[in-house]
Amino acid sequence: MKLIPLMISIAASSLLASDAISIEQIVVAETSSDNDELITDTNLSAGTQTYGAKSIATLSTQANMNPYTVVAFSPSVNFTPVDQAGSNEPSYHDPIRIRGKSQSGPGGVYMINGMPISSNPGGGKQMLDMENTASIDLLKGYLPVDKNLGFSSLIGKVDMNILNPGKKTGATLSQSLGSDNFNRTFVRVDSGDLGDVALFGSLSRLASDKTKGAGDLERYNGMVGLSYTPNNAFKAELFAIRNSDDHYNYGSLSYAQASDLDTYFNKDFATTQPTVSDDVDYYEWNRQSFDTTAVLANFEYRPTANDTLSFKPYYKTDKGDYWFSNMSKKRVMDWRMDHDLFGGTAAYEHKFSDALTSKAGYWYHKQQPPGPPSDQKKYKVVDGALVYDGYGILADNDYHVLQSPFIELSGTIGRFDYTVGTQYQSFRIGALKSYTFGTNASTSADYDTAIANGTLDSWASVGAKTFHTWMPSLYL
């Protein structure tokens, strides 16, 4: 036992007695693309926390489709999905709170490449697979002028940055299995550089049973991306996404039931179809089905090293049905949605020095409701069968239009970062023409026919209204 210390002592004495050892200079030419941090705050003046590839791989769930499961690890963020996939929602809005605030209105916190391409309610709220995501930016509190976009910015933004086509040919394949028949397959193929062009394509399928009650989830997603870089001054990127999502809703608990989880923990919608009238408690009458298509692009031109011109157009269309039981009115509702949105941002940025960078731009956004709803059919239950009973809501809603010029100054002076800017936002809420009053079982189930033959209810209708708002901002 005493032999080892003796040998170490002799070896140390020999080293001290030998000549000095010289080491040639070591130069590090590259840095690692990732680090040990899961959340980075590289520039606090941007008010942004960034989750890189390592963060996404570590913090995301096996469903790999919902960015909120990643940013939920940030302080002051609370995300409470009702299942392991994170696709379901207990209401018409995603169950996320940032700094105690929940999202509201026909918009969301979800952005892709800085473009406000989400809408609520409806489908496509998780239409970007995590494997196609390079990083996620969480913005809470202050929002830069070029990120304060979309129908609502009340609680902040979650901006997903797409993983561009790889420079080398390659493929990614992942397979996940789990309880409740969870099964997810993802495959992505990158072409590598083909001259000035690079491409990628991906497909994924997700299936899972509900964690309680009857019903399941099935999601199909396809995405293609193209980048074109003919020189160092210009680049163009184009992406297209197709997402199909079908899933059953979860039943909610009353306060009394939630106070007695030993009894009601597994309570959900009834699994057996009713045989009596006015019983709307059945899982098949509480489900969602949406098909969503999105196209977005980024064009960037740098005439000099200090000047950047950019243009980001986007488009999304969403169509589907949201079925739910109205227990108090003893009706089953079919909320049909067929809406789209489109817009774009254009900006010019000039860097004078590290202490001063200026940015000026313009944003335009046009979005079709909901909200509010325009097409909700109602059904009554007669001897256990659904019988058409007219419309719960029948309306003709115009587009909402938002537009905003913006300007921003930012920079770093020593260890001091600052950002100051302002927006002048014009927000036009579309007119609403209501035809609900007087509808009944004899009203045509075809929406266009029902509108054409309907009677305008002036008391329930409202004209368009435009709001103009200055939004100055300062972040230090």
Short mmCIF file of C-alpha atoms in Angstrom, two decimals:
data_model
loop_
_atom_site.label_atom_id
_atom_site.label_comp_id
_atom_site.label_asym_id
_atom_site.label_seq_id
_atom_site.Cartn_x
_atom_site.Cartn_y
_atom_site.Cartn_z
CA MET A 1 0.00 0.00 0.00
CA LYS A 2 2.98 2.36 0.53
CA LEU A 3 4.59 1.56 -2.81
CA ILE A 4 2.36 3.86 -4.94
CA PRO A 5 3.09 7.12 -3.02
CA LEU A 6 6.80 6.28 -3.11
CA MET A 7 6.76 5.81 -6.90
CA ILE A 8 4.85 9.10 -7.40
CA SER A 9 7.37 10.92 -5.23
CA ILE A 10 10.32 9.53 -7.23
CA ALA A 11 8.62 10.46 -10.54
CA ALA A 12 7.95 14.00 -9.34
CA SER A 13 11.56 14.40 -8.22
CA SER A 14 12.79 13.25 -11.64
CA LEU A 15 10.58 15.81 -13.43
CA LEU A 16 11.83 18.63 -11.22
CA ALA A 17 15.40 17.66 -11.92
CA SER A 18 14.97 17.45 -15.70
CA ASP A 19 15.23 20.29 -18.20
CA ALA A 20 12.29 22.68 -18.67
CA ILE A 21 9.69 21.55 -21.19
CA SER A 22 8.67 24.05 -23.87
CA ILE A 23 5.26 23.92 -25.58
CA GLU A 24 4.62 25.52 -28.94
CA GLN A 25 1.92 28.16 -29.25
CA ILE A 26 -1.58 26.68 -29.70
CA VAL A 27 -3.99 28.65 -31.88
CA VAL A 28 -7.74 27.90 -31.80
CA ALA A 29 -9.10 28.59 -35.29
CA GLU A 30 -12.74 27.64 -34.67
CA THR A 31 -15.21 27.61 -31.83
CA SER A 32 -17.76 25.00 -30.90
CA SER A 33 -21.19 25.55 -32.40
CA ASP A 34 -22.75 24.63 -29.06
CA ASN A 35 -21.84 25.01 -25.42
CA ASP A 36 -22.85 23.66 -22.06
CA GLU A 37 -25.52 26.31 -21.52
CA LEU A 38 -29.12 25.33 -22.10
CA ILE A 39 -30.31 28.94 -22.18
CA THR A 40 -28.20 31.82 -23.49
CA ASP A 41 -28.67 35.51 -22.83
CA THR A 42 -26.03 36.77 -25.24
CA ASN A 43 -27.48 40.27 -25.52
CA LEU A 44 -29.79 41.34 -22.73
CA SER A 45 -30.70 44.50 -24.64
CA ALA A 46 -32.61 42.28 -27.06
CA GLY A 47 -34.74 40.96 -24.19
CA THR A 48 -34.26 37.48 -25.61
CA GLN A 49 -33.44 34.06 -24.21
CA THR A 50 -32.22 31.64 -26.87
CA TYR A 51 -32.50 27.86 -26.76
CA GLY A 52 -30.03 26.20 -29.13
CA ALA A 53 -29.95 22.73 -30.65
CA LYS A 54 -28.65 21.16 -27.44
CA SER A 55 -31.40 22.81 -25.41
CA ILE A 56 -34.11 21.62 -27.80
CA ALA A 57 -32.78 18.05 -27.81
CA THR A 58 -32.55 18.01 -24.01
CA LEU A 59 -35.71 19.84 -22.97
CA SER A 60 -38.22 18.91 -25.67
CA THR A 61 -40.59 16.00 -25.15
CA GLN A 62 -40.59 12.81 -27.20
CA ALA A 63 -43.32 14.37 -29.39
CA ASN A 64 -40.79 16.95 -30.66
CA MET A 65 -43.45 19.29 -31.99
CA ASN A 66 -44.20 21.93 -29.36
CA PRO A 67 -41.73 24.76 -28.59
CA TYR A 68 -43.56 25.60 -25.37
CA THR A 69 -42.27 22.39 -23.78
CA VAL A 70 -38.76 23.82 -24.23
CA VAL A 71 -39.29 27.42 -23.10
CA ALA A 72 -41.29 26.17 -20.10
CA PHE A 73 -37.92 25.79 -18.34
CA SER A 74 -37.42 29.55 -18.38
CA PRO A 75 -38.26 31.54 -15.23
CA SER A 76 -41.76 33.09 -15.23
CA VAL A 77 -43.01 30.72 -17.97
CA ASN A 78 -45.75 28.24 -17.11
CA PHE A 79 -46.90 25.70 -19.70
CA THR A 80 -49.47 23.10 -18.65
CA PRO A 81 -50.35 20.73 -21.52
CA VAL A 82 -52.98 18.13 -20.85
CA ASP A 83 -51.07 15.27 -22.46
CA GLN A 84 -47.57 14.10 -23.27
CA ALA A 85 -47.69 15.23 -26.90
CA GLY A 86 -48.48 18.85 -26.09
CA SER A 87 -50.88 19.02 -29.02
CA ASN A 88 -54.11 19.13 -27.07
CA GLU A 89 -55.46 22.20 -25.33
CA PRO A 90 -57.98 22.69 -22.53
CA SER A 91 -59.51 25.73 -24.26
CA TYR A 92 -59.26 27.57 -27.57
CA HIS A 93 -55.84 28.96 -26.61
CA ASP A 94 -52.57 27.28 -25.73
CA PRO A 95 -52.18 26.83 -21.95
CA ILE A 96 -49.06 28.99 -21.60
CA ARG A 97 -48.46 31.92 -19.28
CA ILE A 98 -45.51 34.29 -19.41
CA ARG A 99 -45.03 36.54 -16.39
CA GLY A 100 -48.47 35.54 -15.18
CA LYS A 101 -50.26 36.56 -18.39
CA SER A 102 -52.07 34.17 -20.73
CA GLN A 103 -52.54 34.77 -24.44
CA SER A 104 -55.83 36.04 -25.79
CA GLY A 105 -57.43 37.13 -29.04
CA PRO A 106 -57.20 35.53 -32.49
CA GLY A 107 -53.42 35.48 -32.40
CA GLY A 108 -50.69 33.73 -30.53
CA VAL A 109 -47.15 33.93 -29.26
CA TYR A 110 -45.96 31.51 -31.95
CA MET A 111 -43.64 32.89 -34.66
CA ILE A 112 -41.43 31.28 -37.31
CA ASN A 113 -38.31 33.10 -38.51
CA GLY A 114 -39.66 36.32 -37.02
CA MET A 115 -42.98 36.06 -38.89
CA PRO A 116 -46.33 36.04 -37.01
CA ILE A 117 -47.81 33.08 -38.81
CA SER A 118 -49.98 31.69 -36.01
CA SER A 119 -53.70 32.19 -35.42
CA ASN A 120 -56.17 31.12 -32.77
CA PRO A 121 -58.22 29.06 -32.66
CA GLY A 122 -57.60 26.51 -35.37
CA GLY A 123 -54.87 24.18 -36.54
CA GLY A 124 -51.19 24.46 -37.28
CA LYS A 125 -50.21 25.87 -33.91
CA GLN A 126 -47.42 23.29 -33.70
CA MET A 127 -46.60 22.90 -37.38
CA LEU A 128 -42.80 22.95 -37.14
CA ASP A 129 -41.03 19.79 -36.02
CA MET A 130 -38.24 20.33 -33.49
CA GLU A 131 -35.75 18.51 -35.74
CA ASN A 132 -36.31 21.30 -38.28
CA THR A 133 -35.64 23.98 -35.67
CA ALA A 134 -32.17 25.48 -35.26
CA SER A 135 -33.05 27.53 -32.17
CA ILE A 136 -35.94 29.04 -30.24
CA ASP A 137 -36.02 32.65 -29.06
CA LEU A 138 -38.16 33.47 -26.05
CA LEU A 139 -39.10 37.14 -25.82
CA LYS A 140 -40.88 38.26 -22.68
CA GLY A 141 -41.51 41.77 -21.51
CA TYR A 142 -39.83 44.14 -23.95
CA LEU A 143 -40.20 43.23 -27.64
CA PRO A 144 -37.94 44.63 -30.39
CA VAL A 145 -39.91 46.60 -32.97
CA ASP A 146 -39.38 43.93 -35.64
CA LYS A 147 -40.72 41.21 -33.30
CA ASN A 148 -43.71 43.10 -31.88
CA LEU A 149 -45.83 41.67 -34.67
CA GLY A 150 -49.01 39.65 -34.98
CA PHE A 151 -52.51 40.01 -33.63
CA SER A 152 -51.36 39.94 -30.01
CA SER A 153 -48.07 40.54 -28.22
CA LEU A 154 -49.54 40.80 -24.74
CA ILE A 155 -47.41 38.14 -23.07
CA GLY A 156 -44.40 37.98 -25.42
CA LYS A 157 -43.32 35.82 -28.32
CA VAL A 158 -41.84 32.39 -28.95
CA ASP A 159 -39.87 32.65 -32.19
CA MET A 160 -38.70 29.46 -33.89
CA ASN A 161 -35.73 29.70 -36.24
CA ILE A 162 -35.80 27.12 -39.04
CA LEU A 163 -32.82 24.83 -39.53
CA ASN A 164 -31.68 25.72 -43.04
CA PRO A 165 -30.63 23.12 -45.62
CA GLY A 166 -27.29 21.58 -44.69
CA LYS A 167 -24.17 22.28 -46.70
CA LYS A 168 -23.43 18.55 -46.83
CA THR A 169 -25.60 15.70 -48.04
CA GLY A 170 -27.15 13.86 -45.12
CA ALA A 171 -30.21 12.35 -43.52
CA THR A 172 -31.83 12.36 -40.10
CA LEU A 173 -34.07 9.56 -38.85
CA SER A 174 -35.68 9.30 -35.44
CA GLN A 175 -38.18 6.87 -33.98
CA SER A 176 -39.94 7.19 -30.62
CA LEU A 177 -42.20 4.70 -28.85
CA GLY A 178 -43.98 5.04 -25.53
CA SER A 179 -46.96 4.32 -23.37
CA ASP A 180 -50.53 4.96 -24.53
CA ASN A 181 -49.53 3.62 -27.96
CA PHE A 182 -47.26 6.61 -28.53
CA ASN A 183 -45.46 6.30 -31.87
CA ARG A 184 -43.53 9.00 -33.72
CA THR A 185 -41.40 8.73 -36.84
CA PHE A 186 -39.37 11.56 -38.36
CA VAL A 187 -37.11 11.60 -41.42
CA ARG A 188 -35.26 14.50 -43.03
CA VAL A 189 -33.00 14.48 -46.08
CA ASP A 190 -30.58 17.30 -46.96
CA SER A 191 -29.25 17.60 -50.50
CA GLY A 192 -26.10 19.47 -49.55
CA ASP A 193 -24.83 22.33 -51.68
CA LEU A 194 -25.83 21.96 -55.34
CA GLY A 195 -23.94 24.92 -56.68
CA ASP A 196 -25.71 27.97 -55.26
CA VAL A 197 -28.75 25.97 -54.14
CA ALA A 198 -29.41 23.67 -51.18
CA LEU A 199 -32.59 21.74 -50.36
CA PHE A 200 -34.14 19.69 -47.60
CA GLY A 201 -37.35 17.75 -47.17
CA SER A 202 -38.88 16.12 -44.11
CA LEU A 203 -41.84 13.93 -43.18
CA SER A 204 -43.16 12.97 -39.77
CA ARG A 205 -46.04 11.04 -38.27
CA LEU A 206 -47.20 11.16 -34.67
CA ALA A 207 -49.86 8.93 -33.14
CA SER A 208 -50.93 8.43 -29.54
CA ASP A 209 -53.92 7.50 -27.45
CA LYS A 210 -55.28 9.98 -24.95
CA THR A 211 -53.81 9.52 -21.49
CA LYS A 212 -57.33 9.11 -20.11
CA GLY A 213 -60.67 8.45 -21.72
CA ALA A 214 -61.31 7.33 -25.29
CA GLY A 215 -59.87 8.89 -28.42
CA ASP A 216 -56.47 9.45 -29.94
CA LEU A 217 -54.15 11.86 -31.73
CA GLU A 218 -52.80 11.55 -35.25
CA ARG A 219 -50.60 14.18 -36.88
CA TYR A 220 -48.88 14.19 -40.26
CA ASN A 221 -46.35 16.85 -41.19
CA GLY A 222 -44.36 17.53 -44.33
CA MET A 223 -41.89 20.34 -44.95
CA VAL A 224 -39.53 21.43 -47.72
CA GLY A 225 -36.92 24.16 -47.67
CA LEU A 226 -34.72 25.82 -50.28
CA SER A 227 -31.84 28.25 -49.94
CA TYR A 228 -30.19 30.16 -52.78
CA THR A 229 -26.90 31.98 -52.17
CA PRO A 230 -25.28 33.13 -55.43
CA ASN A 231 -22.79 35.39 -53.65
CA ASN A 232 -21.95 36.93 -50.28
CA ALA A 233 -24.30 39.88 -50.86
CA PHE A 234 -27.59 38.08 -51.53
CA LYS A 235 -29.48 35.11 -50.15
CA ALA A 236 -33.00 33.78 -50.58
CA GLU A 237 -34.80 31.19 -48.46
CA LEU A 238 -38.17 29.57 -49.14
CA PHE A 239 -40.08 27.15 -46.90
CA ALA A 240 -43.41 25.34 -47.22
CA ILE A 241 -45.20 23.34 -44.51
CA ARG A 242 -48.22 21.05 -44.69
CA ASN A 243 -49.69 19.89 -41.38
CA SER A 244 -52.66 17.61 -40.74
CA ASP A 245 -53.86 17.23 -37.15
CA ASP A 246 -56.74 15.10 -35.86
CA HIS A 247 -57.29 14.65 -32.16
CA TYR A 248 -59.93 14.17 -29.50
CA ASN A 249 -60.44 16.71 -26.74
CA TYR A 250 -60.20 16.09 -23.02
CA GLY A 251 -63.15 16.66 -20.74
CA SER A 252 -62.88 19.36 -18.09
CA LEU A 253 -63.61 19.12 -14.38
CA SER A 254 -65.82 21.33 -12.28
CA TYR A 255 -64.36 22.96 -9.18
CA ALA A 256 -65.98 20.34 -6.96
CA GLN A 257 -64.60 17.52 -9.10
CA ALA A 258 -61.12 19.06 -9.20
CA SER A 259 -61.25 19.22 -5.41
CA ASP A 260 -61.76 15.45 -5.24
CA LEU A 261 -59.17 13.99 -7.61
CA ASP A 262 -59.21 10.64 -5.84
CA THR A 263 -62.66 10.16 -7.35
CA TYR A 264 -62.50 12.18 -10.57
CA PHE A 265 -58.86 11.96 -11.68
CA ASN A 266 -59.72 9.74 -14.67
CA LYS A 267 -63.03 11.39 -15.52
CA ASP A 268 -63.47 12.18 -19.22
CA PHE A 269 -66.21 12.16 -21.83
CA ALA A 270 -68.46 9.10 -21.93
CA THR A 271 -67.20 6.29 -24.15
CA THR A 272 -70.63 4.87 -24.96
CA GLN A 273 -72.92 6.73 -27.32
CA PRO A 274 -76.07 7.97 -25.55
CA THR A 275 -79.40 6.32 -26.27
CA VAL A 276 -81.59 9.05 -24.80
CA SER A 277 -82.34 12.62 -25.89
CA ASP A 278 -80.44 15.72 -24.67
CA ASP A 279 -77.42 13.71 -23.49
CA VAL A 280 -74.41 15.38 -25.17
CA ASP A 281 -71.71 13.66 -23.12
CA TYR A 282 -69.88 11.55 -25.72
CA TYR A 283 -66.21 11.59 -26.76
CA GLU A 284 -66.93 11.37 -30.51
CA TRP A 285 -68.65 14.75 -30.27
CA ASN A 286 -65.54 16.40 -28.82
CA ARG A 287 -62.73 16.39 -31.35
CA GLN A 288 -60.71 18.54 -33.74
CA SER A 289 -59.54 18.06 -37.31
CA PHE A 290 -57.47 20.66 -39.21
CA ASP A 291 -55.38 20.86 -42.36
CA THR A 292 -52.89 23.73 -42.48
CA THR A 293 -50.59 24.98 -45.22
CA ALA A 294 -47.95 27.66 -44.67
CA VAL A 295 -45.43 29.29 -47.00
CA LEU A 296 -42.79 31.73 -45.83
CA ALA A 297 -39.65 33.25 -47.32
CA ASN A 298 -36.70 35.46 -46.51
CA PHE A 299 -34.82 37.64 -48.99
CA GLU A 300 -31.72 39.45 -47.80
CA TYR A 301 -29.37 41.79 -49.67
CA ARG A 302 -26.18 43.30 -48.25
CA PRO A 303 -24.83 45.99 -50.63
CA THR A 304 -22.06 46.77 -48.13
CA ALA A 305 -20.71 45.17 -44.98
CA ASN A 306 -22.73 47.64 -42.89
CA ASP A 307 -26.03 47.70 -44.81
CA THR A 308 -28.76 45.05 -44.94
CA LEU A 309 -32.05 45.07 -46.83
CA SER A 310 -34.55 42.32 -45.96
CA PHE A 311 -38.02 41.23 -47.01
CA LYS A 312 -40.00 38.46 -45.29
CA PRO A 313 -43.39 37.50 -46.81
CA TYR A 314 -45.63 34.81 -45.30
CA TYR A 315 -48.94 33.06 -45.96
CA LYS A 316 -51.03 30.52 -44.07
CA THR A 317 -54.36 28.85 -44.76
CA ASP A 318 -56.21 26.70 -42.27
CA LYS A 319 -59.38 24.63 -42.63
CA GLY A 320 -61.15 22.24 -40.31
CA ASP A 321 -63.74 21.52 -37.62
CA TYR A 322 -63.81 21.93 -33.86
CA TRP A 323 -66.55 19.77 -32.34
CA PHE A 324 -67.53 20.30 -28.71
CA SER A 325 -70.44 19.62 -26.36
CA ASN A 326 -72.27 22.55 -24.80
CA MET A 327 -73.45 20.89 -21.61
CA SER A 328 -75.53 23.83 -20.36
CA LYS A 329 -77.52 24.20 -23.61
CA LYS A 330 -77.58 20.45 -24.31
CA ARG A 331 -76.29 20.95 -27.83
CA VAL A 332 -73.34 19.64 -29.80
CA MET A 333 -71.52 22.39 -31.70
CA ASP A 334 -69.57 22.09 -34.94
CA TRP A 335 -67.32 25.13 -35.24
CA ARG A 336 -66.23 25.15 -38.87
CA MET A 337 -63.21 27.25 -39.82
CA ASP A 338 -61.84 28.15 -43.22
CA HIS A 339 -59.53 31.12 -42.87
CA ASP A 340 -56.18 32.48 -43.96
CA LEU A 341 -53.64 35.16 -43.17
CA PHE A 342 -50.82 36.78 -45.11
CA GLY A 343 -48.37 39.62 -44.76
CA GLY A 344 -44.75 40.59 -44.76
CA THR A 345 -42.05 42.76 -43.23
CA ALA A 346 -39.50 44.90 -45.07
CA ALA A 347 -36.55 46.47 -43.26
CA TYR A 348 -33.33 48.38 -43.83
CA GLU A 349 -30.51 48.19 -41.30
CA HIS A 350 -27.29 50.23 -41.19
CA LYS A 351 -24.45 49.76 -38.73
CA PHE A 352 -22.56 52.99 -38.03
CA SER A 353 -20.43 51.40 -35.31
CA ASP A 354 -20.72 49.00 -32.39
CA ALA A 355 -22.27 51.89 -30.48
CA LEU A 356 -24.98 52.66 -33.03
CA THR A 357 -27.05 50.51 -35.40
CA SER A 358 -30.22 51.86 -36.98
CA LYS A 359 -33.17 49.90 -38.35
CA ALA A 360 -36.26 51.13 -40.17
CA GLY A 361 -39.04 49.03 -41.65
CA TYR A 362 -42.69 48.38 -42.37
CA TRP A 363 -45.00 45.51 -41.47
CA TYR A 364 -48.33 44.57 -43.09
CA HIS A 365 -50.64 41.78 -41.90
CA LYS A 366 -54.13 40.71 -43.02
CA GLN A 367 -55.98 38.01 -41.11
CA GLN A 368 -59.38 36.42 -41.55
CA PRO A 369 -61.40 35.51 -38.42
CA PRO A 370 -61.93 33.64 -36.21
CA GLY A 371 -62.08 35.25 -33.81
CA PRO A 372 -64.85 35.98 -33.62
CA PRO A 373 -66.58 32.84 -34.98
CA SER A 374 -68.61 32.99 -38.17
CA ASP A 375 -69.85 29.42 -38.73
CA GLN A 376 -71.02 27.35 -35.76
CA LYS A 377 -73.69 24.75 -36.39
CA LYS A 378 -75.62 23.23 -33.53
CA TYR A 379 -77.07 19.76 -33.18
CA LYS A 380 -79.52 18.39 -30.65
CA VAL A 381 -79.49 14.79 -29.49
CA VAL A 382 -82.65 12.83 -30.24
CA ASP A 383 -82.66 9.24 -28.96
CA GLY A 384 -78.85 9.25 -29.01
CA ALA A 385 -78.48 10.60 -32.57
CA LEU A 386 -77.37 14.05 -33.72
CA VAL A 387 -80.08 16.09 -35.44
CA TYR A 388 -79.25 19.38 -37.17
CA ASP A 389 -80.77 22.32 -35.27
CA GLY A 390 -79.61 25.41 -37.17
CA TYR A 391 -76.76 27.75 -36.29
CA GLY A 392 -75.32 28.78 -32.97
CA ILE A 393 -73.46 31.54 -34.83
CA LEU A 394 -73.92 32.60 -38.46
CA ALA A 395 -71.97 35.68 -39.49
CA ASP A 396 -69.99 37.27 -42.29
CA ASN A 397 -66.74 38.68 -40.90
CA ASP A 398 -64.28 40.92 -42.75
CA TYR A 399 -60.50 40.65 -42.52
CA HIS A 400 -58.56 42.23 -39.68
CA VAL A 401 -55.72 44.43 -41.00
CA LEU A 402 -52.62 45.50 -39.10
CA GLN A 403 -49.82 47.67 -40.44
CA SER A 404 -46.96 49.43 -38.77
CA PRO A 405 -43.89 51.43 -39.76
CA PHE A 406 -41.11 51.10 -37.19
CA ILE A 407 -37.68 52.48 -36.37
CA GLU A 408 -35.07 51.34 -33.88
CA LEU A 409 -31.63 52.40 -32.63
CA SER A 410 -29.41 50.01 -30.72
CA GLY A 411 -25.81 49.50 -29.75
CA THR A 412 -23.18 48.63 -27.18
CA ILE A 413 -21.07 51.18 -25.34
CA GLY A 414 -18.54 49.40 -23.19
CA ARG A 415 -20.56 47.02 -21.05
CA PHE A 416 -23.75 49.00 -21.58
CA ASP A 417 -26.37 47.77 -24.09
CA TYR A 418 -29.34 49.78 -25.18
CA THR A 419 -32.28 49.59 -27.58
CA VAL A 420 -34.72 52.40 -28.27
CA GLY A 421 -37.44 52.39 -30.89
CA THR A 422 -41.01 53.19 -31.78
CA GLN A 423 -43.89 51.82 -33.83
CA TYR A 424 -46.96 53.53 -35.22
CA GLN A 425 -49.51 50.75 -35.48
CA SER A 426 -52.76 50.92 -37.41
CA PHE A 427 -55.16 48.16 -36.36
CA ARG A 428 -58.41 47.71 -38.26
CA ILE A 429 -60.91 45.28 -36.73
CA GLY A 430 -63.06 43.86 -39.51
CA ALA A 431 -66.79 44.48 -39.72
CA LEU A 432 -69.15 41.77 -38.44
CA LYS A 433 -72.53 41.08 -40.04
CA SER A 434 -74.66 38.72 -37.98
CA TYR A 435 -77.36 36.48 -39.46
CA THR A 436 -77.81 34.21 -36.43
CA PHE A 437 -81.17 35.53 -35.24
CA GLY A 438 -84.04 33.60 -36.77
CA THR A 439 -82.00 30.56 -37.85
CA ASN A 440 -83.43 27.15 -37.06
CA ALA A 441 -83.47 23.59 -38.32
CA SER A 442 -84.90 24.75 -41.65
CA THR A 443 -81.90 27.02 -42.34
CA SER A 444 -79.59 25.62 -44.99
CA ALA A 445 -76.60 23.74 -43.59
CA ASP A 446 -74.51 25.20 -46.42
CA TYR A 447 -72.82 28.35 -45.09
CA ASP A 448 -72.89 30.38 -48.32
CA THR A 449 -76.55 29.52 -48.94
CA ALA A 450 -77.47 30.36 -45.36
CA ILE A 451 -75.76 33.76 -45.63
CA ALA A 452 -77.38 34.53 -48.99
CA ASN A 453 -80.86 33.70 -47.69
CA GLY A 454 -80.36 35.05 -44.18
CA THR A 455 -81.68 38.24 -42.60
CA LEU A 456 -79.15 40.75 -41.33
CA ASP A 457 -79.45 41.37 -37.60
CA SER A 458 -78.37 45.00 -37.25
CA TRP A 459 -78.46 44.82 -33.44
CA ALA A 460 -75.83 42.06 -33.42
CA SER A 461 -73.72 43.55 -36.22
CA VAL A 462 -70.95 46.12 -36.03
CA GLY A 463 -68.94 48.08 -38.55
CA ALA A 464 -65.18 48.08 -38.92
CA LYS A 465 -63.18 50.10 -36.42
CA THR A 466 -59.59 51.30 -36.72
CA PHE A 467 -57.22 52.05 -33.85
CA HIS A 468 -54.01 54.07 -34.18
CA THR A 469 -51.34 53.64 -31.53
CA TRP A 470 -47.83 54.97 -30.92
CA MET A 471 -45.71 52.37 -29.14
CA PRO A 472 -42.36 53.82 -28.02
CA SER A 473 -39.91 51.46 -26.33
CA LEU A 474 -36.68 51.69 -24.37
CA TYR A 475 -34.64 48.77 -23.10
CA LEU A 476 -31.38 49.09 -21.17
#
